[in-house]
mmCIF file with all atom_site columns, C-alpha atoms in Angstrom:
data_model
loop_
_atom_site.group_PDB
_atom_site.id
_atom_site.type_symbol
_atom_site.label_atom_id
_atom_site.label_alt_id
_atom_site.label_comp_id
_atom_site.label_asym_id
_atom_site.label_entity_id
_atom_site.label_seq_id
_atom_site.pdbx_PDB_ins_code
_atom_site.Cartn_x
_atom_site.Cartn_y
_atom_site.Cartn_z
_atom_site.occupancy
_atom_site.B_iso_or_equiv
_atom_site.pdbx_formal_charge
_atom_site.auth_seq_id
_atom_site.auth_comp_id
_atom_site.auth_asym_id
_atom_site.auth_atom_id
_atom_site.pdbx_PDB_model_num
ATOM 1   C CA . MET A 1 1   ? 141.485 -42.119 22.569 1.00 95.00 ? 1   MET A CA 1
ATOM 2   C CA . LEU A 1 2   ? 141.246 -45.912 23.046 1.00 97.00 ? 2   LEU A CA 1
ATOM 3   C CA . TYR A 1 3   ? 137.978 -45.410 24.916 1.00 97.00 ? 3   TYR A CA 1
ATOM 4   C CA . LEU A 1 4   ? 136.452 -43.523 21.984 1.00 98.00 ? 4   LEU A CA 1
ATOM 5   C CA . TRP A 1 5   ? 137.547 -46.212 19.503 1.00 98.00 ? 5   TRP A CA 1
ATOM 6   C CA . LEU A 1 6   ? 136.030 -48.911 21.701 1.00 98.00 ? 6   LEU A CA 1
ATOM 7   C CA . LYS A 1 7   ? 132.833 -46.890 22.037 1.00 98.00 ? 7   LYS A CA 1
ATOM 8   C CA . ALA A 1 8   ? 132.599 -46.479 18.250 1.00 98.00 ? 8   ALA A CA 1
ATOM 9   C CA . LEU A 1 9   ? 133.182 -50.201 17.709 1.00 98.00 ? 9   LEU A CA 1
ATOM 10  C CA . HIS A 1 10  ? 130.623 -51.001 20.421 1.00 98.00 ? 10  HIS A CA 1
ATOM 11  C CA . ILE A 1 11  ? 128.006 -48.871 18.643 1.00 98.00 ? 11  ILE A CA 1
ATOM 12  C CA . VAL A 1 12  ? 128.783 -50.359 15.198 1.00 98.00 ? 12  VAL A CA 1
ATOM 13  C CA . SER A 1 13  ? 128.598 -53.899 16.604 1.00 98.00 ? 13  SER A CA 1
ATOM 14  C CA . MET A 1 14  ? 125.324 -53.083 18.351 1.00 98.00 ? 14  MET A CA 1
ATOM 15  C CA . VAL A 1 15  ? 123.838 -51.702 15.135 1.00 98.00 ? 15  VAL A CA 1
ATOM 16  C CA . CYS A 1 16  ? 124.797 -54.909 13.286 1.00 98.00 ? 16  CYS A CA 1
ATOM 17  C CA . TRP A 1 17  ? 123.373 -57.057 16.076 1.00 98.00 ? 17  TRP A CA 1
ATOM 18  C CA . PHE A 1 18  ? 120.096 -55.154 16.112 1.00 98.00 ? 18  PHE A CA 1
ATOM 19  C CA . ALA A 1 19  ? 119.846 -55.332 12.328 1.00 98.00 ? 19  ALA A CA 1
ATOM 20  C CA . GLY A 1 20  ? 119.782 -59.102 12.708 1.00 98.00 ? 20  GLY A CA 1
ATOM 21  C CA . LEU A 1 21  ? 117.421 -58.965 15.689 1.00 98.00 ? 21  LEU A CA 1
ATOM 22  C CA . PHE A 1 22  ? 114.995 -56.925 13.583 1.00 98.00 ? 22  PHE A CA 1
ATOM 23  C CA . TYR A 1 23  ? 115.314 -59.008 10.420 1.00 98.00 ? 23  TYR A CA 1
ATOM 24  C CA . LEU A 1 24  ? 115.348 -62.576 11.758 1.00 98.00 ? 24  LEU A CA 1
ATOM 25  C CA . PRO A 1 25  ? 111.837 -62.449 13.275 1.00 98.00 ? 25  PRO A CA 1
ATOM 26  C CA . ARG A 1 26  ? 110.630 -60.906 10.004 1.00 98.00 ? 26  ARG A CA 1
ATOM 27  C CA . LEU A 1 27  ? 112.043 -63.987 8.237  1.00 98.00 ? 27  LEU A CA 1
ATOM 28  C CA . PHE A 1 28  ? 110.111 -66.079 10.780 1.00 98.00 ? 28  PHE A CA 1
ATOM 29  C CA . VAL A 1 29  ? 106.906 -64.293 9.687  1.00 98.00 ? 29  VAL A CA 1
ATOM 30  C CA . TYR A 1 30  ? 107.535 -65.192 6.049  1.00 98.00 ? 30  TYR A CA 1
ATOM 31  C CA . HIS A 1 31  ? 108.680 -68.708 6.924  1.00 98.00 ? 31  HIS A CA 1
ATOM 32  C CA . ALA A 1 32  ? 105.529 -69.341 8.986  1.00 98.00 ? 32  ALA A CA 1
ATOM 33  C CA . GLN A 1 33  ? 103.429 -68.213 6.009  1.00 97.00 ? 33  GLN A CA 1
ATOM 34  C CA . SER A 1 34  ? 105.279 -70.337 3.445  1.00 97.00 ? 34  SER A CA 1
ATOM 35  C CA . GLU A 1 35  ? 103.715 -73.557 2.309  1.00 95.00 ? 35  GLU A CA 1
ATOM 36  C CA . ASP A 1 36  ? 106.039 -75.040 -0.301 1.00 96.00 ? 36  ASP A CA 1
ATOM 37  C CA . THR A 1 37  ? 109.190 -76.986 0.484  1.00 96.00 ? 37  THR A CA 1
ATOM 38  C CA . VAL A 1 38  ? 111.496 -74.797 -1.609 1.00 97.00 ? 38  VAL A CA 1
ATOM 39  C CA . SER A 1 39  ? 110.473 -71.654 0.283  1.00 97.00 ? 39  SER A CA 1
ATOM 40  C CA . LYS A 1 40  ? 110.774 -73.361 3.660  1.00 97.00 ? 40  LYS A CA 1
ATOM 41  C CA . GLU A 1 41  ? 114.282 -74.585 2.840  1.00 97.00 ? 41  GLU A CA 1
ATOM 42  C CA . ARG A 1 42  ? 115.299 -71.150 1.546  1.00 98.00 ? 42  ARG A CA 1
ATOM 43  C CA . PHE A 1 43  ? 114.044 -69.428 4.712  1.00 98.00 ? 43  PHE A CA 1
ATOM 44  C CA . SER A 1 44  ? 115.805 -71.984 6.909  1.00 98.00 ? 44  SER A CA 1
ATOM 45  C CA . LEU A 1 45  ? 119.080 -71.315 5.087  1.00 98.00 ? 45  LEU A CA 1
ATOM 46  C CA . MET A 1 46  ? 118.651 -67.536 5.329  1.00 98.00 ? 46  MET A CA 1
ATOM 47  C CA . GLU A 1 47  ? 117.778 -67.756 9.028  1.00 98.00 ? 47  GLU A CA 1
ATOM 48  C CA . ARG A 1 48  ? 120.751 -69.965 9.844  1.00 98.00 ? 48  ARG A CA 1
ATOM 49  C CA . LYS A 1 49  ? 123.218 -67.765 7.946  1.00 98.00 ? 49  LYS A CA 1
ATOM 50  C CA . LEU A 1 50  ? 121.857 -64.587 9.525  1.00 98.00 ? 50  LEU A CA 1
ATOM 51  C CA . TYR A 1 51  ? 121.911 -66.051 13.032 1.00 98.00 ? 51  TYR A CA 1
ATOM 52  C CA . ARG A 1 52  ? 125.330 -67.685 12.858 1.00 98.00 ? 52  ARG A CA 1
ATOM 53  C CA . GLY A 1 53  ? 127.131 -65.437 10.390 1.00 98.00 ? 53  GLY A CA 1
ATOM 54  C CA . ILE A 1 54  ? 125.976 -61.989 11.466 1.00 98.00 ? 54  ILE A CA 1
ATOM 55  C CA . MET A 1 55  ? 123.995 -61.957 14.696 1.00 98.00 ? 55  MET A CA 1
ATOM 56  C CA . GLY A 1 56  ? 126.267 -64.226 16.733 1.00 98.00 ? 56  GLY A CA 1
ATOM 57  C CA . PRO A 1 57  ? 129.530 -62.440 15.888 1.00 98.00 ? 57  PRO A CA 1
ATOM 58  C CA . ALA A 1 58  ? 127.866 -59.012 16.264 1.00 98.00 ? 58  ALA A CA 1
ATOM 59  C CA . MET A 1 59  ? 126.507 -59.952 19.698 1.00 98.00 ? 59  MET A CA 1
ATOM 60  C CA . ILE A 1 60  ? 129.908 -61.186 20.844 1.00 98.00 ? 60  ILE A CA 1
ATOM 61  C CA . ALA A 1 61  ? 131.640 -58.063 19.521 1.00 98.00 ? 61  ALA A CA 1
ATOM 62  C CA . THR A 1 62  ? 129.045 -55.839 21.220 1.00 98.00 ? 62  THR A CA 1
ATOM 63  C CA . LEU A 1 63  ? 129.607 -57.594 24.530 1.00 98.00 ? 63  LEU A CA 1
ATOM 64  C CA . ILE A 1 64  ? 133.422 -57.549 24.243 1.00 98.00 ? 64  ILE A CA 1
ATOM 65  C CA . PHE A 1 65  ? 133.535 -53.843 23.408 1.00 98.00 ? 65  PHE A CA 1
ATOM 66  C CA . GLY A 1 66  ? 130.961 -53.047 26.105 1.00 97.00 ? 66  GLY A CA 1
ATOM 67  C CA . ILE A 1 67  ? 132.913 -54.966 28.743 1.00 97.00 ? 67  ILE A CA 1
ATOM 68  C CA . ALA A 1 68  ? 136.087 -53.180 27.632 1.00 98.00 ? 68  ALA A CA 1
ATOM 69  C CA . LEU A 1 69  ? 134.342 -49.818 28.051 1.00 97.00 ? 69  LEU A CA 1
ATOM 70  C CA . ILE A 1 70  ? 133.273 -50.709 31.571 1.00 96.00 ? 70  ILE A CA 1
ATOM 71  C CA . TRP A 1 71  ? 136.747 -52.046 32.366 1.00 96.00 ? 71  TRP A CA 1
ATOM 72  C CA . LEU A 1 72  ? 138.339 -48.770 31.214 1.00 97.00 ? 72  LEU A CA 1
ATOM 73  C CA . ASN A 1 73  ? 135.723 -46.665 33.029 1.00 96.00 ? 73  ASN A CA 1
ATOM 74  C CA . PRO A 1 74  ? 134.424 -48.533 36.098 1.00 95.00 ? 74  PRO A CA 1
ATOM 75  C CA . SER A 1 75  ? 133.101 -45.238 37.478 1.00 94.00 ? 75  SER A CA 1
ATOM 76  C CA . LEU A 1 76  ? 130.082 -45.802 35.178 1.00 91.00 ? 76  LEU A CA 1
ATOM 77  C CA . PHE A 1 77  ? 128.610 -47.868 38.007 1.00 89.00 ? 77  PHE A CA 1
ATOM 78  C CA . SER A 1 78  ? 128.634 -44.848 40.328 1.00 91.00 ? 78  SER A CA 1
ATOM 79  C CA . GLN A 1 79  ? 126.982 -42.486 37.827 1.00 89.00 ? 79  GLN A CA 1
ATOM 80  C CA . GLY A 1 80  ? 123.456 -43.658 38.520 1.00 90.00 ? 80  GLY A CA 1
ATOM 81  C CA . ALA A 1 81  ? 121.134 -46.612 38.172 1.00 95.00 ? 81  ALA A CA 1
ATOM 82  C CA . TRP A 1 82  ? 120.797 -46.130 34.404 1.00 95.00 ? 82  TRP A CA 1
ATOM 83  C CA . ILE A 1 83  ? 123.823 -48.392 33.740 1.00 96.00 ? 83  ILE A CA 1
ATOM 84  C CA . HIS A 1 84  ? 122.341 -51.167 35.872 1.00 96.00 ? 84  HIS A CA 1
ATOM 85  C CA . ALA A 1 85  ? 119.031 -50.869 34.019 1.00 97.00 ? 85  ALA A CA 1
ATOM 86  C CA . LYS A 1 86  ? 120.853 -50.894 30.677 1.00 97.00 ? 86  LYS A CA 1
ATOM 87  C CA . LEU A 1 87  ? 122.829 -54.012 31.595 1.00 97.00 ? 87  LEU A CA 1
ATOM 88  C CA . THR A 1 88  ? 119.615 -55.715 32.739 1.00 98.00 ? 88  THR A CA 1
ATOM 89  C CA . LEU A 1 89  ? 118.091 -54.994 29.323 1.00 98.00 ? 89  LEU A CA 1
ATOM 90  C CA . VAL A 1 90  ? 121.237 -56.350 27.641 1.00 98.00 ? 90  VAL A CA 1
ATOM 91  C CA . VAL A 1 91  ? 120.835 -59.610 29.583 1.00 98.00 ? 91  VAL A CA 1
ATOM 92  C CA . ILE A 1 92  ? 117.193 -59.782 28.455 1.00 98.00 ? 92  ILE A CA 1
ATOM 93  C CA . LEU A 1 93  ? 118.317 -59.089 24.893 1.00 98.00 ? 93  LEU A CA 1
ATOM 94  C CA . ILE A 1 94  ? 120.835 -61.943 25.060 1.00 98.00 ? 94  ILE A CA 1
ATOM 95  C CA . GLY A 1 95  ? 117.978 -64.194 26.163 1.00 98.00 ? 95  GLY A CA 1
ATOM 96  C CA . TYR A 1 96  ? 115.873 -62.971 23.226 1.00 98.00 ? 96  TYR A CA 1
ATOM 97  C CA . HIS A 1 97  ? 118.815 -63.653 20.906 1.00 98.00 ? 97  HIS A CA 1
ATOM 98  C CA . HIS A 1 98  ? 118.996 -67.247 22.143 1.00 98.00 ? 98  HIS A CA 1
ATOM 99  C CA . MET A 1 99  ? 115.218 -67.644 21.819 1.00 98.00 ? 99  MET A CA 1
ATOM 100 C CA . CYS A 1 100 ? 115.648 -66.649 18.177 1.00 98.00 ? 100 CYS A CA 1
ATOM 101 C CA . GLY A 1 101 ? 118.370 -69.286 17.821 1.00 98.00 ? 101 GLY A CA 1
ATOM 102 C CA . ALA A 1 102 ? 116.100 -71.958 19.269 1.00 98.00 ? 102 ALA A CA 1
ATOM 103 C CA . GLN A 1 103 ? 113.398 -70.914 16.816 1.00 98.00 ? 103 GLN A CA 1
ATOM 104 C CA . VAL A 1 104 ? 115.856 -71.150 13.899 1.00 98.00 ? 104 VAL A CA 1
ATOM 105 C CA . LYS A 1 105 ? 116.455 -74.777 14.902 1.00 98.00 ? 105 LYS A CA 1
ATOM 106 C CA . ARG A 1 106 ? 112.714 -75.484 15.235 1.00 98.00 ? 106 ARG A CA 1
ATOM 107 C CA . PHE A 1 107 ? 112.036 -74.136 11.755 1.00 98.00 ? 107 PHE A CA 1
ATOM 108 C CA . ALA A 1 108 ? 114.960 -76.154 10.341 1.00 98.00 ? 108 ALA A CA 1
ATOM 109 C CA . ARG A 1 109 ? 113.468 -79.335 11.833 1.00 97.00 ? 109 ARG A CA 1
ATOM 110 C CA . GLY A 1 110 ? 109.999 -78.433 10.555 1.00 96.00 ? 110 GLY A CA 1
ATOM 111 C CA . GLU A 1 111 ? 108.650 -78.156 14.093 1.00 97.00 ? 111 GLU A CA 1
ATOM 112 C CA . ASN A 1 112 ? 107.280 -74.618 14.128 1.00 97.00 ? 112 ASN A CA 1
ATOM 113 C CA . THR A 1 113 ? 103.888 -74.439 15.838 1.00 95.00 ? 113 THR A CA 1
ATOM 114 C CA . ARG A 1 114 ? 103.421 -70.673 15.892 1.00 97.00 ? 114 ARG A CA 1
ATOM 115 C CA . SER A 1 115 ? 101.598 -68.458 13.407 1.00 97.00 ? 115 SER A CA 1
ATOM 116 C CA . HIS A 1 116 ? 102.968 -65.522 11.459 1.00 97.00 ? 116 HIS A CA 1
ATOM 117 C CA . VAL A 1 117 ? 100.916 -63.247 13.769 1.00 98.00 ? 117 VAL A CA 1
ATOM 118 C CA . PHE A 1 118 ? 102.932 -64.429 16.776 1.00 98.00 ? 118 PHE A CA 1
ATOM 119 C CA . TYR A 1 119 ? 106.171 -63.551 14.978 1.00 98.00 ? 119 TYR A CA 1
ATOM 120 C CA . ARG A 1 120 ? 104.846 -60.109 14.041 1.00 97.00 ? 120 ARG A CA 1
ATOM 121 C CA . TRP A 1 121 ? 104.468 -59.371 17.757 1.00 98.00 ? 121 TRP A CA 1
ATOM 122 C CA . PHE A 1 122 ? 107.706 -61.188 18.642 1.00 98.00 ? 122 PHE A CA 1
ATOM 123 C CA . ASN A 1 123 ? 109.449 -58.855 16.190 1.00 97.00 ? 123 ASN A CA 1
ATOM 124 C CA . GLU A 1 124 ? 108.539 -55.826 18.323 1.00 97.00 ? 124 GLU A CA 1
ATOM 125 C CA . VAL A 1 125 ? 110.501 -56.943 21.404 1.00 97.00 ? 125 VAL A CA 1
ATOM 126 C CA . PRO A 1 126 ? 113.941 -55.731 20.239 1.00 97.00 ? 126 PRO A CA 1
ATOM 127 C CA . VAL A 1 127 ? 112.423 -52.416 19.134 1.00 97.00 ? 127 VAL A CA 1
ATOM 128 C CA . LEU A 1 128 ? 111.173 -51.752 22.666 1.00 98.00 ? 128 LEU A CA 1
ATOM 129 C CA . ILE A 1 129 ? 114.475 -52.821 24.204 1.00 98.00 ? 129 ILE A CA 1
ATOM 130 C CA . LEU A 1 130 ? 116.459 -50.610 21.814 1.00 98.00 ? 130 LEU A CA 1
ATOM 131 C CA . LEU A 1 131 ? 114.220 -47.649 22.609 1.00 98.00 ? 131 LEU A CA 1
ATOM 132 C CA . ALA A 1 132 ? 114.719 -48.160 26.337 1.00 98.00 ? 132 ALA A CA 1
ATOM 133 C CA . ILE A 1 133 ? 118.507 -48.617 26.038 1.00 98.00 ? 133 ILE A CA 1
ATOM 134 C CA . VAL A 1 134 ? 118.976 -45.496 23.923 1.00 97.00 ? 134 VAL A CA 1
ATOM 135 C CA . ILE A 1 135 ? 116.897 -43.426 26.370 1.00 97.00 ? 135 ILE A CA 1
ATOM 136 C CA . LEU A 1 136 ? 118.850 -44.808 29.326 1.00 97.00 ? 136 LEU A CA 1
ATOM 137 C CA . VAL A 1 137 ? 122.236 -44.070 27.731 1.00 95.00 ? 137 VAL A CA 1
ATOM 138 C CA . VAL A 1 138 ? 121.421 -40.643 26.299 1.00 96.00 ? 138 VAL A CA 1
ATOM 139 C CA . VAL A 1 139 ? 118.977 -39.183 28.847 1.00 97.00 ? 139 VAL A CA 1
ATOM 140 C CA . ARG A 1 140 ? 120.222 -41.063 31.938 1.00 95.00 ? 140 ARG A CA 1
ATOM 141 C CA . PRO A 1 141 ? 116.896 -40.524 33.699 1.00 94.00 ? 141 PRO A CA 1
ATOM 142 C CA . PHE A 1 142 ? 118.103 -41.981 37.021 1.00 92.00 ? 142 PHE A CA 1
#
């Protein structure tokens, strides 16, 4: 029963984390398009609160619950290469998360050099990773 609770909490944490990963780059799009100081300050505040208040804790919770699941069921590693591929994508996602954090700081300092078009494409990265992770976990293709 503990395993199922941890799995449920892992999924809820992951959903919260991805909500932030989807929304923060969208804020970057709007921030890159803004021209007045009031808007830029508002977007910087929203980005910081989202990154620190929601995304960071959700990422940590996702990782803690995921590690607990593996600790309770280490046989996952012998069930195929899908778990190794999933964990590789999680590492990439953590890197993407930290890239978002670096961008939050750049915007706050007024040092953004990228266009809103860049952020529209940047926003698609977590979608592709989520798609791949869900397929790996549900279908277990290898």
